[in-house]
mmCIF file of C-alpha atoms and ligand atoms in Angstrom:
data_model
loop_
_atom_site.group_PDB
_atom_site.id
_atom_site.type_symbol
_atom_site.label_atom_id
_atom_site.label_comp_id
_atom_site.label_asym_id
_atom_site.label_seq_id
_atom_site.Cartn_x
_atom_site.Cartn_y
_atom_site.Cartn_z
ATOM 1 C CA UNK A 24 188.618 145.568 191.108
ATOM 2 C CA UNK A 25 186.967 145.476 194.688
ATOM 3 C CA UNK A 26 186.880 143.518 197.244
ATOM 4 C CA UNK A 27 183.129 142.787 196.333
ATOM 5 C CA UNK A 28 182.894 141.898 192.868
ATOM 6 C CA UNK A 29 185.047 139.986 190.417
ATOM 7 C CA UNK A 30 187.591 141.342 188.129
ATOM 8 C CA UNK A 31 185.833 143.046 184.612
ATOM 9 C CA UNK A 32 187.706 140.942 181.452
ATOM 10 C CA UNK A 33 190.424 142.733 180.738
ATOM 11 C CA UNK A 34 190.630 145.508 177.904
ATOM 12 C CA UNK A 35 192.068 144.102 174.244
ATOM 13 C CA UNK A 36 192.907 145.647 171.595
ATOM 14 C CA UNK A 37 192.989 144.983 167.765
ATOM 15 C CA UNK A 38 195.025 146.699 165.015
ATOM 16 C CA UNK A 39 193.569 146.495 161.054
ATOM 17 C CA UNK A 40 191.187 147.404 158.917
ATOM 18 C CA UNK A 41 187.682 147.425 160.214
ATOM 19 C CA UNK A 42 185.259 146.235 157.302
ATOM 20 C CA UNK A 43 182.869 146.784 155.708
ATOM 21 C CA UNK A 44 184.354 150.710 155.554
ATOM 22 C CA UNK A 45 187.975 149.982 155.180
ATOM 23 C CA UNK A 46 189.590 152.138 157.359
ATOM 24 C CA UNK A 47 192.906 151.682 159.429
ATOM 25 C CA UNK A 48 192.009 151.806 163.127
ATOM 26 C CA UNK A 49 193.158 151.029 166.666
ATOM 27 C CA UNK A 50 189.521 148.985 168.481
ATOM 28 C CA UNK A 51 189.444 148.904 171.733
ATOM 29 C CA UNK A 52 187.348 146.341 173.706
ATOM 30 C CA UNK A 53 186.165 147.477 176.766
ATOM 31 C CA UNK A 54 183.526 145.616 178.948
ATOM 32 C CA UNK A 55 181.793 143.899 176.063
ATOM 33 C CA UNK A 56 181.605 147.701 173.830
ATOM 34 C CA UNK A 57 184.349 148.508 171.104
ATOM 35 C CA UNK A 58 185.792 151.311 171.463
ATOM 36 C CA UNK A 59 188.204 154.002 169.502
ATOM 37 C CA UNK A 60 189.661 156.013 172.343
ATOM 38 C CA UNK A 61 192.933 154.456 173.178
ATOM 39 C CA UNK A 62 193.056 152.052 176.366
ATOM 40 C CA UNK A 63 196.302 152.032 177.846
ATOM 41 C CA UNK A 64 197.551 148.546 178.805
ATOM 42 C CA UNK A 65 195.167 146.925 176.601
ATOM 43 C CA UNK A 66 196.560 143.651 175.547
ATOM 44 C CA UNK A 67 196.418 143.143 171.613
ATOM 45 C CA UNK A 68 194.690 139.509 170.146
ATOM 46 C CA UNK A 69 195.176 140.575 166.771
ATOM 47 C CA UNK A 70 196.232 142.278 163.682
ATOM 48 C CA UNK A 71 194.275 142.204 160.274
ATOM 49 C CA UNK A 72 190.729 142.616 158.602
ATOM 50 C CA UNK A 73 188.128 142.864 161.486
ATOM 51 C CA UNK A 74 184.399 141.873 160.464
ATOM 52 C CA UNK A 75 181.106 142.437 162.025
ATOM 53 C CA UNK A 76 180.330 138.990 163.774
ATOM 54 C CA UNK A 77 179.132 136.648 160.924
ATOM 55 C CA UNK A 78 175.324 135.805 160.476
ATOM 56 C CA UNK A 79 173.997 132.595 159.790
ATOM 57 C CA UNK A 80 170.512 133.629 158.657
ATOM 58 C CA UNK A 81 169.358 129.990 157.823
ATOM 59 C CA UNK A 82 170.385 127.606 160.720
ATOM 60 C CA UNK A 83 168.811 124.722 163.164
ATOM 61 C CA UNK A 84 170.322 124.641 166.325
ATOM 62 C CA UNK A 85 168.727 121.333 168.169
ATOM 63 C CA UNK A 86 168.067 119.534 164.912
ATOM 64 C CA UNK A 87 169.550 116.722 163.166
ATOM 65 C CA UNK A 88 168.282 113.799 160.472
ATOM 66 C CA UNK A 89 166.023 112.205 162.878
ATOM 67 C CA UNK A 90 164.741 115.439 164.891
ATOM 68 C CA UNK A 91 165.468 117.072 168.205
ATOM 69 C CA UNK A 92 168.926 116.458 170.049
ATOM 70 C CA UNK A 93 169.608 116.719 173.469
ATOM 71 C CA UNK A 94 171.672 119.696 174.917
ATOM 72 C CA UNK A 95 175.431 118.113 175.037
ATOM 73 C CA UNK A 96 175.006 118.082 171.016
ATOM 74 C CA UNK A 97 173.032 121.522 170.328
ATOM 75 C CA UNK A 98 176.224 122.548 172.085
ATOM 76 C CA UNK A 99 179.023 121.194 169.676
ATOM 77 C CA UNK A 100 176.325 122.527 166.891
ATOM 78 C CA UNK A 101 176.351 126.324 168.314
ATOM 79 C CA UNK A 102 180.263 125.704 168.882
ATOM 80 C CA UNK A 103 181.021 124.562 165.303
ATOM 81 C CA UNK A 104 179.141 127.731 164.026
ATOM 82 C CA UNK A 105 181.084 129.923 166.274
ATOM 83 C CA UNK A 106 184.147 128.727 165.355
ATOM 84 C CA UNK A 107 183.635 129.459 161.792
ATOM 85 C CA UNK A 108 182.707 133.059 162.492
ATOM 86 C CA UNK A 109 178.895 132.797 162.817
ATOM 87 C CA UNK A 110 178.018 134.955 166.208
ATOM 88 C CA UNK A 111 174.713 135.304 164.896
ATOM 89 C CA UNK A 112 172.320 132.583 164.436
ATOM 90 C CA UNK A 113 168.509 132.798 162.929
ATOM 91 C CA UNK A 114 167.418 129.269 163.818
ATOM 92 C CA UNK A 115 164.714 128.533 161.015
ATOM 93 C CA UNK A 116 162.794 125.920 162.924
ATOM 94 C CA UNK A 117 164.119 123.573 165.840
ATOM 95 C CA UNK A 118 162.294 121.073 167.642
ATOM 96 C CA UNK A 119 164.108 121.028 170.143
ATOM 97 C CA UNK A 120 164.079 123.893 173.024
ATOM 98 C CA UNK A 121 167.670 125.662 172.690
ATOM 99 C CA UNK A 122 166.848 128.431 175.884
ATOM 100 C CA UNK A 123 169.712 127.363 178.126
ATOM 101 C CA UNK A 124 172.020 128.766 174.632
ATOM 102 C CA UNK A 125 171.125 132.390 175.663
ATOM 103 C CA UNK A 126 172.605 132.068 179.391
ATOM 104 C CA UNK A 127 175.938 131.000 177.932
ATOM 105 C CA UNK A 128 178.528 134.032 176.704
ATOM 106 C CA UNK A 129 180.292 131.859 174.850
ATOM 107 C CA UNK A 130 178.176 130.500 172.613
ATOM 108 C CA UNK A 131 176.267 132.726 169.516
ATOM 109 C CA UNK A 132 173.675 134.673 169.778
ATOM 110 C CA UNK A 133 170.149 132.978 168.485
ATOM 111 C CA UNK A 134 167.260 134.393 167.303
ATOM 112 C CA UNK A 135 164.464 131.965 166.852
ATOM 113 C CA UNK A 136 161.874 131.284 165.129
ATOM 114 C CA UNK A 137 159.834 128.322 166.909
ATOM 115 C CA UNK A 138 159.286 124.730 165.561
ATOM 116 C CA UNK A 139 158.231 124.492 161.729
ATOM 117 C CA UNK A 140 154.850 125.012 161.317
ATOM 118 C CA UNK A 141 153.971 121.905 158.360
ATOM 119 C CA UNK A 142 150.795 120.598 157.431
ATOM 120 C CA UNK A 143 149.973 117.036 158.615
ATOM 121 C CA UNK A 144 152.338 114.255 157.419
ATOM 122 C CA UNK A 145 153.724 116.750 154.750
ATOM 123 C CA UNK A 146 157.564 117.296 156.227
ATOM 124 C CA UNK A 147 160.139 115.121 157.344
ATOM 125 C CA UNK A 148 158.985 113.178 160.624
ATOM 126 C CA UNK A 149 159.538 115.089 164.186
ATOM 127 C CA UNK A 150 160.532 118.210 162.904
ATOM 128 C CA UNK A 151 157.957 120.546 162.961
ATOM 129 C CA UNK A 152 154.372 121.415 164.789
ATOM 130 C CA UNK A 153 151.510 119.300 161.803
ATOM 131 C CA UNK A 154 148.673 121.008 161.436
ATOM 132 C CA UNK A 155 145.588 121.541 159.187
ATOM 133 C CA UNK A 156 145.151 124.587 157.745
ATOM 134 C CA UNK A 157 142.123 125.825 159.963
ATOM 135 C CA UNK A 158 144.636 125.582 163.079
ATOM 136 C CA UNK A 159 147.464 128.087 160.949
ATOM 137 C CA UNK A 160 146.278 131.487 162.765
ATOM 138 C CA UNK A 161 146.031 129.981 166.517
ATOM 139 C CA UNK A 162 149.569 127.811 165.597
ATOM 140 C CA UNK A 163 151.474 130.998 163.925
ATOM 141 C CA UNK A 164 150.430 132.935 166.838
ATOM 142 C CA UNK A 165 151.791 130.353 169.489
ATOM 143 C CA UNK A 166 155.075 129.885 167.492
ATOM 144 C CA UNK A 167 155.339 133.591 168.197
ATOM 145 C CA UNK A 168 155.320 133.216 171.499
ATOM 146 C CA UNK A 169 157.633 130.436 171.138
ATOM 147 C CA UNK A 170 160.422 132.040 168.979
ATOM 148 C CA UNK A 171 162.135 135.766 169.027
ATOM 149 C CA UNK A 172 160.472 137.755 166.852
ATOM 150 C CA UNK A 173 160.388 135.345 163.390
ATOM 151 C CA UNK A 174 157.705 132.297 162.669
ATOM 152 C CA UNK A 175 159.185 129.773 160.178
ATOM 153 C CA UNK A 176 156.335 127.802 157.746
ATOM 154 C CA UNK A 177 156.750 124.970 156.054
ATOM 155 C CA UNK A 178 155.470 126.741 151.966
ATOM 156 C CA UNK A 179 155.525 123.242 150.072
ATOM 157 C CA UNK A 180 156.881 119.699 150.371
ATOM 158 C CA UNK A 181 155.984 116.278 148.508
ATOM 159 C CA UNK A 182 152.339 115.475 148.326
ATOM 160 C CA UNK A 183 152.139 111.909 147.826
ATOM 161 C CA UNK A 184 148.847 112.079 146.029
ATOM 162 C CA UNK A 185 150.560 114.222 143.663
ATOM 163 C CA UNK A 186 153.630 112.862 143.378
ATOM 164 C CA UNK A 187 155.357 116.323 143.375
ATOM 165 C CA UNK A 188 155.945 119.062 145.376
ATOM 166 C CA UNK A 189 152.278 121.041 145.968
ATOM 167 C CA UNK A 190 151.703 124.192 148.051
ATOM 168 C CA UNK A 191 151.237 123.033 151.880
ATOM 169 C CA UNK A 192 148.145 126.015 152.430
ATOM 170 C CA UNK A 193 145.681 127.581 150.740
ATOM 171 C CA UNK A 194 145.616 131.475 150.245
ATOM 172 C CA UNK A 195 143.132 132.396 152.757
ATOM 173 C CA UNK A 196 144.685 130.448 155.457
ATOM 174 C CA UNK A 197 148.323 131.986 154.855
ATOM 175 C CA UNK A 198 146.797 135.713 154.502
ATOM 176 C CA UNK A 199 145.369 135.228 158.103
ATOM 177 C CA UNK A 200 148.154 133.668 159.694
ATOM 178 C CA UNK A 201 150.457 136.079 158.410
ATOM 179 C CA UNK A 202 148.805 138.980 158.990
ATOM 180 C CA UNK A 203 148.116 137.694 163.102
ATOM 181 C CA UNK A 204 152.058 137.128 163.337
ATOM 182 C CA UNK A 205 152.580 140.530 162.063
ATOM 183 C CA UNK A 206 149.946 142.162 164.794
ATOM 184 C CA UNK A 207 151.998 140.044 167.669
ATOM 185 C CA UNK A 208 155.362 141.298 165.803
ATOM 186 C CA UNK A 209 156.801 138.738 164.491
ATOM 187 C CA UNK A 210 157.753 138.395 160.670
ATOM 188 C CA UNK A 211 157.177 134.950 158.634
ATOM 189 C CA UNK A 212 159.102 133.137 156.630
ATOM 190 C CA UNK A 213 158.846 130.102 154.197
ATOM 191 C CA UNK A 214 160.215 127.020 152.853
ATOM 192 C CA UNK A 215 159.719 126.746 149.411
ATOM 193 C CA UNK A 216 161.394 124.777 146.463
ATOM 194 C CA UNK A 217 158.992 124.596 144.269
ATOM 195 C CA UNK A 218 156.551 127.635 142.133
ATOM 196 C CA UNK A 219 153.169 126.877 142.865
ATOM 197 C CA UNK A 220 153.529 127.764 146.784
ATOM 198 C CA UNK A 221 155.167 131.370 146.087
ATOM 199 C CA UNK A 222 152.009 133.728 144.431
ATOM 200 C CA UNK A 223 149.986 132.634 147.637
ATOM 201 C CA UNK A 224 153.076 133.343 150.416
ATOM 202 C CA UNK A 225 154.146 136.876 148.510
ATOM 203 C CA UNK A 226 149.941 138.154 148.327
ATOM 204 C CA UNK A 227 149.963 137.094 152.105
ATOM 205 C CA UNK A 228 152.480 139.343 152.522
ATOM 206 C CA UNK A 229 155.665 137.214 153.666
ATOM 207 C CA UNK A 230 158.864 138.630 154.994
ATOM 208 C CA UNK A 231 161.666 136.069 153.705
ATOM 209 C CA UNK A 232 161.925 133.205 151.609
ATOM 210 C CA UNK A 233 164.009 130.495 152.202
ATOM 211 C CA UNK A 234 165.353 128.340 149.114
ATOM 212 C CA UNK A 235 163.563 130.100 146.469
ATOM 213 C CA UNK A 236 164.522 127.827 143.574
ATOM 214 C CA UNK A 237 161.037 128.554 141.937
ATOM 215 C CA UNK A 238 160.771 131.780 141.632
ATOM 216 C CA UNK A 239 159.957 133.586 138.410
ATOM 217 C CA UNK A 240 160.912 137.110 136.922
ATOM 218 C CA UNK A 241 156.888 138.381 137.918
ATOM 219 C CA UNK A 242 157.581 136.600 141.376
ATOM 220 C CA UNK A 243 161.092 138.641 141.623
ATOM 221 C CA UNK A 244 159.633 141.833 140.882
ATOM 222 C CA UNK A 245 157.440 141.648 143.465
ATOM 223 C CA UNK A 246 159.998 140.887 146.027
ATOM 224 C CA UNK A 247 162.442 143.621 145.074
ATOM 225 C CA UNK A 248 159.311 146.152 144.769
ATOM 226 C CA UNK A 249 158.482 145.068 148.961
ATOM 227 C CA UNK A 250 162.095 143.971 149.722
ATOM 228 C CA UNK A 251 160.983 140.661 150.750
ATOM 229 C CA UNK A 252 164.052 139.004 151.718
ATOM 230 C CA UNK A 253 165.360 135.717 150.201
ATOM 231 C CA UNK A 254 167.862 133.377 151.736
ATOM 232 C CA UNK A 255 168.852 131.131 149.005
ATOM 233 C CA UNK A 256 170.690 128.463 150.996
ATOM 234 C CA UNK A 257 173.102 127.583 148.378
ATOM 235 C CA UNK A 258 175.442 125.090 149.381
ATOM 236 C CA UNK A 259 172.142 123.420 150.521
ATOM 237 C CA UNK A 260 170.264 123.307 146.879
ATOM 238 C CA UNK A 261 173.498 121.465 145.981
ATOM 239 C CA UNK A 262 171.681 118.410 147.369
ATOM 240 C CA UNK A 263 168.716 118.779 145.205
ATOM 241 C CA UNK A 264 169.880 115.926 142.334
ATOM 242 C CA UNK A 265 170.195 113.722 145.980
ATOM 243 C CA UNK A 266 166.872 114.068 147.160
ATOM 244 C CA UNK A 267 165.543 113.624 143.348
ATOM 245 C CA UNK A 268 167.614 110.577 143.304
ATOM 246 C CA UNK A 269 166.230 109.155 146.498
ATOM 247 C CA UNK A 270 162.702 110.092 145.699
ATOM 248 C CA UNK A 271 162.839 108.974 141.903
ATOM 249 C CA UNK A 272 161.510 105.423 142.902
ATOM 250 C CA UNK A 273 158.040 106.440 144.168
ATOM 251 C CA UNK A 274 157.705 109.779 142.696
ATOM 252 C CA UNK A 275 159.434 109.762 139.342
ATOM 253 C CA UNK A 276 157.431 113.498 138.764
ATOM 254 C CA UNK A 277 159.283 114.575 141.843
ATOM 255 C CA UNK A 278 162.776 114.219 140.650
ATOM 256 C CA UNK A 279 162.159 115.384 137.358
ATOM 257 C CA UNK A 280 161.271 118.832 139.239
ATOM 258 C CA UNK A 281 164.002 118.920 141.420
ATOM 259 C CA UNK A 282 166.380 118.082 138.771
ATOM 260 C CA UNK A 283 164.972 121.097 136.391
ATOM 261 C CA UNK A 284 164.941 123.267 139.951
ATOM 262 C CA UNK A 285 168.449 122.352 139.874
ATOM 263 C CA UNK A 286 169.211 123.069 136.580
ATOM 264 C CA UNK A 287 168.355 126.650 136.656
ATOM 265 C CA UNK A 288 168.811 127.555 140.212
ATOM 266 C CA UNK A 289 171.860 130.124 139.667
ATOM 267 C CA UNK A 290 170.163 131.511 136.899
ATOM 268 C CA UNK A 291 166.928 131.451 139.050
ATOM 269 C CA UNK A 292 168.967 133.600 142.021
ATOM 270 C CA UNK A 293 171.127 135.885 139.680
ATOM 271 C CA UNK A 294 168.275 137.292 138.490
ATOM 272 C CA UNK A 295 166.970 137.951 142.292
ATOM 273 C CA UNK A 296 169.907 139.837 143.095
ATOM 274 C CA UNK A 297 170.021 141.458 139.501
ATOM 275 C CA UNK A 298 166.373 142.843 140.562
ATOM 276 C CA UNK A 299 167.744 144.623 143.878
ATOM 277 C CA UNK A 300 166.018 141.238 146.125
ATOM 278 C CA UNK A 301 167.597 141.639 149.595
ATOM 279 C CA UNK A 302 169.834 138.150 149.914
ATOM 280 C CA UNK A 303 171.230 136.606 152.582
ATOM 281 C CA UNK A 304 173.309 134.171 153.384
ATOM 282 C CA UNK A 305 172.117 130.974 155.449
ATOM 283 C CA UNK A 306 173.396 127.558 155.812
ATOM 284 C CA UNK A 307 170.546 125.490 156.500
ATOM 285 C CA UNK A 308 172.717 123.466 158.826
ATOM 286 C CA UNK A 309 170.984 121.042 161.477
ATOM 287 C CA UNK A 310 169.148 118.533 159.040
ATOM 288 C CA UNK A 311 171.373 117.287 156.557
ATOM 289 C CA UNK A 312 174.408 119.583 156.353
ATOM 290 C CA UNK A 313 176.794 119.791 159.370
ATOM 291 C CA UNK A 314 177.273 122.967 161.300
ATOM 292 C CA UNK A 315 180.104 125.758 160.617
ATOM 293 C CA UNK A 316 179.756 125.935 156.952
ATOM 294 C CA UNK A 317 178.919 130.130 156.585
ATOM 295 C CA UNK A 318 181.926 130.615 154.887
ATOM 296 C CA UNK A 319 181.263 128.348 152.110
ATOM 297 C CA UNK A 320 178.236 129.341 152.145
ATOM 298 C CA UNK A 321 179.242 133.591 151.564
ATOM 299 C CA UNK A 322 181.555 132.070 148.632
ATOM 300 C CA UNK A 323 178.649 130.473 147.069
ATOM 301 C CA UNK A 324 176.496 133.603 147.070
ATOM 302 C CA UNK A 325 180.014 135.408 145.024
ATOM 303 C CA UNK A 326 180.906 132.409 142.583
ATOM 304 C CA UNK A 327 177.691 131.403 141.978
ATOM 305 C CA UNK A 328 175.078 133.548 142.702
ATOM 306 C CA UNK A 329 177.276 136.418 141.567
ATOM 307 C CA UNK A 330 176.859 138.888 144.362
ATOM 308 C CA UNK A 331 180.132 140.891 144.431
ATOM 309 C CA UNK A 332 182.413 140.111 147.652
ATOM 310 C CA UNK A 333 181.262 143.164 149.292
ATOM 311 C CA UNK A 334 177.392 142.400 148.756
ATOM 312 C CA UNK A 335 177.879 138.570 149.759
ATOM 313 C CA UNK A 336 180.116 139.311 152.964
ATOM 314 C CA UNK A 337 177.599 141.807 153.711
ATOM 315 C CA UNK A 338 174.448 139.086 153.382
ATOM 316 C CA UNK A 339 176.916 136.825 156.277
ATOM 317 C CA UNK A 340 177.772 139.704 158.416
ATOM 318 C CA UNK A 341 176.854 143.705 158.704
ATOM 319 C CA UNK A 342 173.958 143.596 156.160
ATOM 320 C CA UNK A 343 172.347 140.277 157.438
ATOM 321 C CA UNK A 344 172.968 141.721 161.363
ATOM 322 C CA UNK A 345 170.909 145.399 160.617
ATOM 323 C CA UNK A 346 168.225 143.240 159.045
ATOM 324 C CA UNK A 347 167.890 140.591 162.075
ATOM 325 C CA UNK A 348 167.950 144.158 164.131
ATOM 326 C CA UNK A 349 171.494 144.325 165.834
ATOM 327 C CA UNK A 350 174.418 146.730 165.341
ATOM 328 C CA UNK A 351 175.058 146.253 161.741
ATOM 329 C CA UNK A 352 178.594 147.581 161.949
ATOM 330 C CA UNK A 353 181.851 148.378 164.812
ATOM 331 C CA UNK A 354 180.978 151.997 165.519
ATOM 332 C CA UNK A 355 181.833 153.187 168.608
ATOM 333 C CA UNK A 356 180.250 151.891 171.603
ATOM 334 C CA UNK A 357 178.837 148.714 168.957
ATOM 335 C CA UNK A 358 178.603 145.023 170.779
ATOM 336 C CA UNK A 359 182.171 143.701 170.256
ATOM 337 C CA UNK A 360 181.571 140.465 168.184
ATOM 338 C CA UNK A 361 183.563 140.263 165.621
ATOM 339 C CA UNK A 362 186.207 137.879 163.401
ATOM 340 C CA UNK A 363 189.957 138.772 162.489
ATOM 341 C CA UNK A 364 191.071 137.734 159.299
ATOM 342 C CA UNK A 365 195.018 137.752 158.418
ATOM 343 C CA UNK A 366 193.962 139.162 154.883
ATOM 344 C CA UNK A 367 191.495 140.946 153.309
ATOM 345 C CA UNK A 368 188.509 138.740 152.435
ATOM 346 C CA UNK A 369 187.295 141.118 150.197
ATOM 347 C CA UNK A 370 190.027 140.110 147.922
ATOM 348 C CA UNK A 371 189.707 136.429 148.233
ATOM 349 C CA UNK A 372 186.829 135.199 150.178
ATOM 350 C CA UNK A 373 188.257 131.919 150.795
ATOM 351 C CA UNK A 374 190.208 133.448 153.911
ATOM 352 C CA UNK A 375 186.274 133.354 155.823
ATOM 353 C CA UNK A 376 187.521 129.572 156.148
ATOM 354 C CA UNK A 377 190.541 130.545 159.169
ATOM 355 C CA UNK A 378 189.379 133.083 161.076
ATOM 356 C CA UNK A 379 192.512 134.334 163.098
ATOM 357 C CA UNK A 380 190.518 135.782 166.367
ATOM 358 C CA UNK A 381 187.175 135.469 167.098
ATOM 359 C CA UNK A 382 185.595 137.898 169.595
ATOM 360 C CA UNK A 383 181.863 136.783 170.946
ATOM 361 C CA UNK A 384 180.358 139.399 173.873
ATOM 362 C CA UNK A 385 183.588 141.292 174.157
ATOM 363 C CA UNK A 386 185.926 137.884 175.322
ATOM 364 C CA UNK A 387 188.403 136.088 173.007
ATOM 365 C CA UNK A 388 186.637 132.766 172.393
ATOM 366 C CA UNK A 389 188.842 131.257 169.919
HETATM 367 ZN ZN1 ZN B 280 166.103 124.613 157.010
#
C-alpha cells in the first residue's frame, strides 16, 4: 500500500477440486490472476468443486416482452445471471445499448452481438433492426460495429401470408452478408425453429445456430463436418406448445409445426450431439424467460439432450468460454472467475442451482 494509491483487494484463497481436471489444489487469487504458488495470509472464501466462470451463450441483457429496458433493470438482469454462476454472457440481440455493463467489475462479462437483424414486420415488435433483404450486407456490417465480435440474424419467423414459419432471406442475400461479417471479423449466428431457413444459413457458411429444432440428419452432418456450433436453448423450446397455442387462432398451420417441432426436439438434438455438433448451453433469457436460469439450463442439455455431465458443464463453462475466446480453464495466471460448489456437480448437476462462492474479476461478489 502507498501513500498514493489505494489498497490492491486482498489475496483469497480456495481449497477443492478445480474442474473440469479434477485435481486437489490450493488457488490463490492474486490481483484479479489465480494462482498456485502459496500466498501467505491469504484469507480462504471457500472449500469445494471450483468451476470455470459459467457461460450463458444465449442471453439478452436490455430486453424484455415489450423491448428495450432502461439501465436500473438491465442491471438486476446481469445481477440475476451472476448470481447463478453465469460470468460470461453472449447477448444474442438487445435493443437496448448495455455499454455502461463493461465499466462495472461486478457485473458479467458481455460479449455482444448488436440488435437482431429481422426482415420487416417479421419478429416480435422493437426488438431488432427490420430490414429488406437488399440492406443485409450494409446492416450485418454495421451490427459489427455495433456488437463484439458476433452478428445475431433473425433465420425464420411467422409469415402471415403463409401462415407458418418461412425463411426470413433468400440465399444470395445471406451468402453476402455472411461472408462481409466474416471479412470485418465477426461470426453470425441465427434464429431458426423451423427447416426451410437452415440449407440456405449452413451454404452461407454460418457459425452457430440458435434453437435448431429443424434440423435434419443431412443438415447435422454438415454441421459436425464444419463444427458449426448449435445452442439449443432448451428450457426455452419448452415454450413451443405456448406459442402454438397462442398462434393456433390465426395460423392453425403454425401450431401444428411447432407442436411436431416439439414433439421431436430431443430426438432432433440427441442426434446433433451423437454426430460430434459442438453444443452449448444458452438460456435465451431477456424475452420471455427470466434471467439466472444456466443451471437449469446445463441440466437440460444432461437429462434431455443426453450430453454426459462433463460434456454439458463443459457447454456452460470451460468449453463454451475457449469457444467465445477467453481462458477456457484455471491454469495458472487464468482470469479468476469462477463458482464454488459444496459438492461435485459432476455427480449431480442439480448442485449448479447454490453456488457457495462466486468469484467475478478476482473479488468475492456473492
Ligand atoms: Zn433469443
Amino acid at each position: 500500500m502507498s501513500a498514493a494509491g489505494a489498497p490492491g483487494p486482498a489475496p483469497l484463497h480456495v481449497r477443492g477440486v478445480v474442474l473440469p481436471e479434477g485435481d486437489h489444489r490450493d488457488l490463490y487469487v492474486v490481483d484479479g490472476r489465480v494462482t498456485y504458488e502459496r500466498v501467505a495470509g491469504a484469507e480462504t472464501v471457500a472449500v469445494g468443486y471450483v468451476v470455470p466462470g459459467l457461460v450463458d451463450a444465449h442471453c439478452h441483457v436490455g430486453l424484455d416482452a415489450d423491448g428495450a429496458v432502461p439501465p436500473a433493470v438491465q442491471e438486476e438482469q446481469a445481477l440475476a445471471d451472476r448470481d447463478a454462476g453465469t460470468l460470461l454472457i453472449r447477448d444474442a440481440g438487445s435493443a437496448a445499448d448495455t455499454r455502461w455493463i463493461d465499466d462495472r467489475a461486478d457485473l458479467p462479462h458481455i460479449i455482444r452481438a448488436g440488435r437482431h437483424v429481422a426482415r420487416s414486420k417479421r419478429y416480435i415488435r422493437n426488438y431488432g433492426v427490420e430490414i429488406e433483404p437488399h440492406e443485409l450486407v450494409d446492416t450485418v456490417a454495421d451490427q459489427t460495429r455495433r456488437g463484439d465480435g458476433w452478428v445475431k440474424l433473425v433465420g425464420d419467423w411467422i409469415d402471415r401470408d403463409a401462415g407458418d414459419l418461412t425463411p426470413c432471406w433468400p440465399g444470395d442475400a445471406l451468402a453476402a452478408a455472411i461472408a462481409k461479417a466474416h471479412e470485418l471479423g465477426a461470426r453470425v449466428t441465427a434464429h431458426v425453429f423451423g427447416e426451410e431457413a437452415l440449407p440456405d444459413l449452413l451454404a452461407a457458411g454460418i457459425d452457430c445456430l440458435e434453437h435448431g429444432t429443424g434440423l435434419s440428419p443431412e443438415l447435422v452432418a454438415i454441421m459436425a463436418e464444419r463444427q458449426v456450433a448449435l445452442v439449443p436453448t432448451r428450457r426455452q423450446v419448452d415454450n413451443f406448445p405456448r406459442y402454438a397455442d397462442q398462434g393456433e387462432p390465426k395460423f392453425p398451420a403454425y401450431a401444428v409445426h411447432m407442436r411436431e417441432l416439439y414433439g421431436r426436439v430431443d430426438e432432433t438434438l440427441r442426434a446433433a450431439y451423437a454426430a460430434g455438433v459442438p453444443i452449448y448451453a444458452g438460456t435465451d433469457a431477456g424475452g420471455v424467460l427470466p434471467h439466472g436460469l444456466i443451471a437449469t439450463e446445463i441440466r437440460m442439455l444432461h437429462e434431455r439432450v443426453g450430453l454426459s455431465a462433463y460434456d454439458a458443464l463443459g457447454a456452460g463453462s470451460w468449453r463454451a468460454r475457449e469457444w467465445l475466446g477467453l481462458n477456457a480453464g484455471l491454469h495458472e495466471g487464468a482470469p479468476a472467475d469462477f463458482v464454488v460448489y459444496a459438492d461435485n456437480p459432476l455427480d449431480n448437476l442439480g448442485v449448479l442451482a447454490a453456488p457457495a462462492r462466486i468469484v467475478l474479476r478476482g473479488a468475492v461478489v456473492r
